[in-house]
Amino acid sequence: MPELPEVETLKAQLAQVLPGKIIKEIQICSQKNWQGDPQAASGFQIVDVSRRGKSLIIHLSKLETRNSKLSLVIHLKMTGQLIFEPHGEGDPSHLKHRLAGGHPTADFINQLPSKHTRVIIYFTDGSVLYFNDQRKFGWVKLIPTGQIDQVKFLDRLGPEPWDFTETKWQQIIHSSKKPIKLRLMDQEQISGIGNIYANDALWVAKIDPRRPASSLTPQESKNLRQAVIQVLEEGIKFGGATAQDGKYVDLKGLGGHYQEHFKAYQREGQPCLRHDGGTINRVSLGGRGTFWCPVCQK
DNA sequence: TTAAATGTTTAAAT
DNA sequence: CATTTAAACATTTA
């Protein structure tokens, strides 16, 4: 489910509770969504949690075996979710409730494991991390940290959105005739931008998502980079987008609130927030819902 | 019943 | 060969 801001939010939350935990056992419920030997992780301690594009990386090490290092690389795709269940009173993370992120479903608050649970990581202190995914598109890979750059998917990722020089940005925008929205979402060019933030960034930059990327003027490209960074930072500020209706958000303070600040995404038929008389239109681009205001986005 | 859902990969068509 | 597009993956919800 998540795009960069959602994964970043999840990373920040997990980084507060996972470091120091020692893996007791990893249980694979769905072979399709797992890669690696789960037994190899036993006794490894979590060092830290990081993010690359839309993927989450949990770093592990084990002093007993010459300080060897492993990493869990996780991609939630459309409907993945990670839920951390503290084991109770004595948990050093001092969490009262579970911590949940990713695609919002009833599993956030229901009994776990559920029928959507694909991987379960048990820690020695009794706490548990669940990887759920109803559509089974997501995956978890356990690999030696030294080989992390060779992981298929990670090896082809473009730079993070804020790591571009103006020159490089202009180059990737102008070197394709694909609709600009699809260019923004191309992970091999820029990592982390998905459908929500691509729609909203184009609205902020006042650019029609259907235009060929190569047709943007240098000034429009420049504005677009600003817009992308703006909406991503806004997404991170609000803790990502988690639900349209707040159904699972408010119960225990789980989830983010960016969904309350959508600018164009999912606003079909509603008046443009610029109050310019335009109504948000919708078409399908690359099979994904594309939303824009025909009045201000040229 | 049909369409769509916050993503990536692979096959097919240009 | 490079670029684009469509289909596939599997499931739920509107």
CSV table of N, CA and C in Angstrom, one decimal, chain A residues 26-103:
chain,number,residue,atom,x,y,z
A,26,ILE,N,11.4,-17.2,13.2
A,26,ILE,CA,10.6,-16.6,12.1
A,26,ILE,C,9.7,-17.7,11.6
A,27,GLN,N,8.4,-17.4,11.5
A,27,GLN,CA,7.5,-18.4,11.0
A,27,GLN,C,6.9,-18.0,9.7
A,28,ILE,N,7.0,-18.8,8.7
A,28,ILE,CA,6.6,-18.4,7.3
A,28,ILE,C,5.2,-19.0,7.1
A,29,CYS,N,4.2,-18.2,6.9
A,29,CYS,CA,2.8,-18.7,6.7
A,29,CYS,C,2.5,-18.8,5.2
A,30,SER,N,3.2,-18.0,4.4
A,30,SER,CA,3.0,-18.0,3.0
A,30,SER,C,4.4,-18.0,2.3
A,31,GLN,N,4.8,-19.1,1.7
A,31,GLN,CA,6.1,-19.3,1.1
A,31,GLN,C,6.2,-18.3,-0.1
A,32,LYS,N,5.2,-18.0,-0.7
A,32,LYS,CA,5.2,-17.1,-1.9
A,32,LYS,C,5.7,-15.7,-1.5
A,33,ASN,N,5.5,-15.3,-0.3
A,33,ASN,CA,5.9,-13.9,0.1
A,33,ASN,C,7.2,-13.9,0.9
A,34,TRP,N,8.0,-14.9,0.8
A,34,TRP,CA,9.2,-15.0,1.6
A,34,TRP,C,10.4,-15.5,0.8
A,35,GLN,N,11.5,-15.0,1.1
A,35,GLN,CA,12.7,-15.5,0.4
A,35,GLN,C,13.9,-15.6,1.4
A,36,GLY,N,14.5,-16.7,1.5
A,36,GLY,CA,15.7,-16.9,2.4
A,36,GLY,C,15.4,-18.0,3.4
A,37,ASP,N,16.4,-18.3,4.2
A,37,ASP,CA,16.3,-19.4,5.2
A,37,ASP,C,15.9,-18.7,6.5
A,38,PRO,N,14.6,-18.9,7.0
A,38,PRO,CA,14.2,-18.3,8.2
A,38,PRO,C,15.0,-18.6,9.4
A,39,GLN,N,15.5,-19.9,9.4
A,39,GLN,CA,16.3,-20.3,10.6
A,39,GLN,C,17.6,-19.6,10.8
A,40,ALA,N,18.1,-19.0,9.6
A,40,ALA,CA,19.4,-18.3,9.7
A,40,ALA,C,19.3,-17.1,10.6
A,41,ALA,N,18.1,-16.6,10.8
A,41,ALA,CA,18.0,-15.3,11.6
A,41,ALA,C,17.9,-15.5,13.1
A,42,SER,N,17.7,-16.7,13.5
A,42,SER,CA,17.6,-17.0,14.9
A,42,SER,C,18.8,-16.5,15.7
A,43,GLY,N,18.5,-15.8,16.8
A,43,GLY,CA,19.6,-15.2,17.6
A,43,GLY,C,20.1,-13.9,17.2
A,44,PHE,N,19.7,-13.4,16.0
A,44,PHE,CA,20.2,-12.1,15.5
A,44,PHE,C,19.4,-11.0,16.2
A,45,GLN,N,20.1,-9.9,16.5
A,45,GLN,CA,19.6,-8.8,17.1
A,45,GLN,C,19.3,-7.6,16.1
A,46,ILE,N,18.2,-6.9,16.3
A,46,ILE,CA,17.9,-5.8,15.4
A,46,ILE,C,18.8,-4.6,15.8
A,47,VAL,N,19.4,-4.1,14.7
A,47,VAL,CA,20.3,-3.0,14.9
A,47,VAL,C,19.6,-1.6,14.6
A,48,ASP,N,19.0,-1.6,13.4
A,48,ASP,CA,18.3,-0.4,13.1
A,48,ASP,C,17.3,-0.6,12.0
A,49,VAL,N,16.5,0.4,11.6
A,49,VAL,CA,15.5,0.2,10.6
A,49,VAL,C,15.7,1.4,9.6
A,50,SER,N,15.8,1.1,8.3
A,50,SER,CA,15.9,2.1,7.3
A,50,SER,C,15.0,2.0,6.2
A,51,ARG,N,15.0,2.9,5.2
A,51,ARG,CA,14.1,2.9,4.1
A,51,ARG,C,14.8,3.2,2.8
A,52,ARG,N,14.4,2.6,1.7
A,52,ARG,CA,14.9,2.9,0.4
A,52,ARG,C,13.8,2.9,-0.6
A,53,GLY,N,13.4,4.0,-1.1
A,53,GLY,CA,12.2,4.1,-1.9
A,53,GLY,C,11.0,3.7,-1.1
A,54,LYS,N,10.2,2.7,-1.6
A,54,LYS,CA,9.1,2.3,-0.8
A,54,LYS,C,9.4,1.0,-0.1
A,55,SER,N,10.6,0.6,0.0
A,55,SER,CA,10.9,-0.6,0.8
A,55,SER,C,11.5,-0.3,2.1
A,56,LEU,N,11.3,-1.2,3.1
A,56,LEU,CA,11.8,-1.0,4.4
A,56,LEU,C,12.9,-2.1,4.7
A,57,ILE,N,13.9,-1.7,5.4
A,57,ILE,CA,15.0,-2.6,5.6
A,57,ILE,C,15.3,-2.7,7.1
A,58,ILE,N,15.3,-3.9,7.7
A,58,ILE,CA,15.6,-4.1,9.1
A,58,ILE,C,17.0,-4.8,9.1
A,59,HIS,N,17.9,-4.1,9.8
A,59,HIS,CA,19.3,-4.6,9.8
A,59,HIS,C,19.5,-5.4,11.1
A,60,LEU,N,20.1,-6.6,10.9
A,60,LEU,CA,20.4,-7.5,12.0
A,60,LEU,C,21.8,-7.8,12.2
A,61,SER,N,22.3,-8.1,13.4
A,61,SER,CA,23.6,-8.6,13.6
A,61,SER,C,23.7,-9.6,14.7
A,62,LYS,N,24.8,-10.3,14.7
A,62,LYS,CA,24.9,-11.4,15.7
A,62,LYS,C,26.4,-11.4,16.1
A,63,LEU,N,26.7,-11.0,17.3
A,63,LEU,CA,28.1,-11.0,17.8
A,63,LEU,C,28.7,-12.4,17.9
A,64,GLU,N,27.9,-13.4,18.3
A,64,GLU,CA,28.4,-14.7,18.5
A,64,GLU,C,29.0,-15.3,17.2
A,65,THR,N,28.5,-14.9,16.1
A,65,THR,CA,29.0,-15.5,14.8
A,65,THR,C,29.8,-14.5,14.1
A,66,ARG,N,30.9,-14.1,14.6
A,66,ARG,CA,31.9,-13.1,14.0
A,66,ARG,C,31.1,-11.8,13.6
A,67,ASN,N,30.2,-11.4,14.4
A,67,ASN,CA,29.5,-10.2,14.1
A,67,ASN,C,28.9,-10.2,12.7
A,68,SER,N,28.3,-11.3,12.3
A,68,SER,CA,27.7,-11.4,11.0
A,68,SER,C,26.5,-10.5,10.9
A,69,LYS,N,26.2,-10.1,9.7
A,69,LYS,CA,25.1,-9.2,9.5
A,69,LYS,C,24.1,-9.7,8.4
A,70,LEU,N,22.8,-9.6,8.8
A,70,LEU,CA,21.7,-9.9,7.8
A,70,LEU,C,20.8,-8.8,7.8
A,71,SER,N,20.0,-8.8,6.7
A,71,SER,CA,19.0,-7.7,6.6
A,71,SER,C,17.6,-8.3,6.1
A,72,LEU,N,16.6,-7.8,6.7
A,72,LEU,CA,15.2,-8.1,6.2
A,72,LEU,C,14.8,-7.0,5.3
A,73,VAL,N,14.6,-7.3,4.0
A,73,VAL,CA,14.1,-6.3,3.1
A,73,VAL,C,12.6,-6.5,2.9
A,74,ILE,N,11.8,-5.5,3.1
A,74,ILE,CA,10.4,-5.7,3.1
A,74,ILE,C,9.7,-4.7,2.1
A,75,HIS,N,8.8,-5.3,1.2
A,75,HIS,CA,8.0,-4.4,0.4
A,75,HIS,C,6.6,-4.7,0.6
A,76,LEU,N,5.8,-3.7,0.9
A,76,LEU,CA,4.4,-3.9,1.3
A,76,LEU,C,3.4,-3.9,0.1
A,77,LYS,N,4.0,-3.4,-1.1
A,77,LYS,CA,3.1,-3.3,-2.3
A,77,LYS,C,1.8,-2.6,-1.9
A,78,MET,N,0.7,-3.1,-2.5
A,78,MET,CA,-0.6,-2.4,-2.3
A,78,MET,C,-1.2,-2.6,-1.0
A,79,THR,N,-1.2,-3.8,-0.5
A,79,THR,CA,-2.0,-4.1,0.7
A,79,THR,C,-1.2,-4.7,1.9
A,80,GLY,N,0.1,-4.5,1.9
A,80,GLY,CA,0.9,-5.1,3.0
A,80,GLY,C,0.7,-4.2,4.3
A,81,GLN,N,0.9,-4.9,5.4
A,81,GLN,CA,0.9,-4.1,6.6
A,81,GLN,C,1.9,-4.8,7.6
A,82,LEU,N,2.4,-4.0,8.5
A,82,LEU,CA,3.3,-4.5,9.6
A,82,LEU,C,2.7,-4.1,10.9
A,83,ILE,N,2.6,-5.1,11.8
A,83,ILE,CA,2.0,-4.8,13.1
A,83,ILE,C,2.9,-5.4,14.2
A,84,PHE,N,3.3,-4.5,15.0
A,84,PHE,CA,4.1,-4.9,16.1
A,84,PHE,C,3.3,-5.0,17.4
A,85,GLU,N,3.4,-6.2,18.0
A,85,GLU,CA,2.6,-6.4,19.2
A,85,GLU,C,3.6,-6.5,20.4
A,86,PRO,N,3.5,-5.5,21.3
A,86,PRO,CA,4.4,-5.6,22.5
A,86,PRO,C,3.9,-6.7,23.4
A,87,HIS,N,4.7,-7.3,24.2
A,87,HIS,CA,4.2,-8.5,25.0
A,87,HIS,C,3.6,-8.1,26.3
A,88,GLY,N,3.5,-6.8,26.6
A,88,GLY,CA,2.8,-6.5,27.9
A,88,GLY,C,3.6,-5.6,28.8
A,89,GLU,N,3.2,-5.7,30.0
A,89,GLU,CA,3.7,-4.8,31.1
A,89,GLU,C,5.3,-4.6,31.0
A,90,GLY,N,5.9,-5.7,30.9
A,90,GLY,CA,7.4,-5.7,31.0
A,90,GLY,C,8.1,-5.3,29.8
A,91,ASP,N,7.4,-5.0,28.7
A,91,ASP,CA,8.1,-4.7,27.5
A,91,ASP,C,8.8,-3.3,27.6
A,92,PRO,N,10.1,-3.4,27.3
A,92,PRO,CA,10.9,-2.2,27.5
A,92,PRO,C,10.6,-1.0,26.5
A,93,SER,N,9.8,-1.4,25.5
A,93,SER,CA,9.4,-0.3,24.6
A,93,SER,C,8.3,0.5,25.2
A,94,HIS,N,7.7,0.1,26.3
A,94,HIS,CA,6.6,0.8,27.0
A,94,HIS,C,5.4,1.1,26.1
A,95,LEU,N,5.2,0.3,25.1
A,95,LEU,CA,4.0,0.5,24.3
A,95,LEU,C,2.8,-0.1,25.0
A,96,LYS,N,1.7,0.7,25.0
A,96,LYS,CA,0.5,0.2,25.7
A,96,LYS,C,-0.3,-0.7,24.7
A,97,HIS,N,-0.2,-0.2,23.4
A,97,HIS,CA,-1.0,-1.0,22.4
A,97,HIS,C,0.0,-1.4,21.2
A,98,ARG,N,-0.6,-2.1,20.3
A,98,ARG,CA,0.2,-2.5,19.2
A,98,ARG,C,0.4,-1.3,18.3
A,99,LEU,N,1.4,-1.5,17.4
A,99,LEU,CA,1.8,-0.4,16.5
A,99,LEU,C,1.6,-1.0,15.1
A,100,ALA,N,0.7,-0.3,14.3
A,100,ALA,CA,0.4,-0.8,13.0
A,100,ALA,C,0.6,0.2,11.9
A,101,GLY,N,1.0,-0.3,10.8
A,101,GLY,CA,1.2,0.6,9.7
A,101,GLY,C,1.0,-0.1,8.4
A,102,GLY,N,0.7,0.6,7.3
A,102,GLY,CA,0.5,0.0,6.0
A,102,GLY,C,-1.0,0.0,5.6
A,103,HIS,N,-1.4,-0.9,4.8
A,103,HIS,CA,-2.8,-0.9,4.3
A,103,HIS,C,-3.8,-1.1,5.5
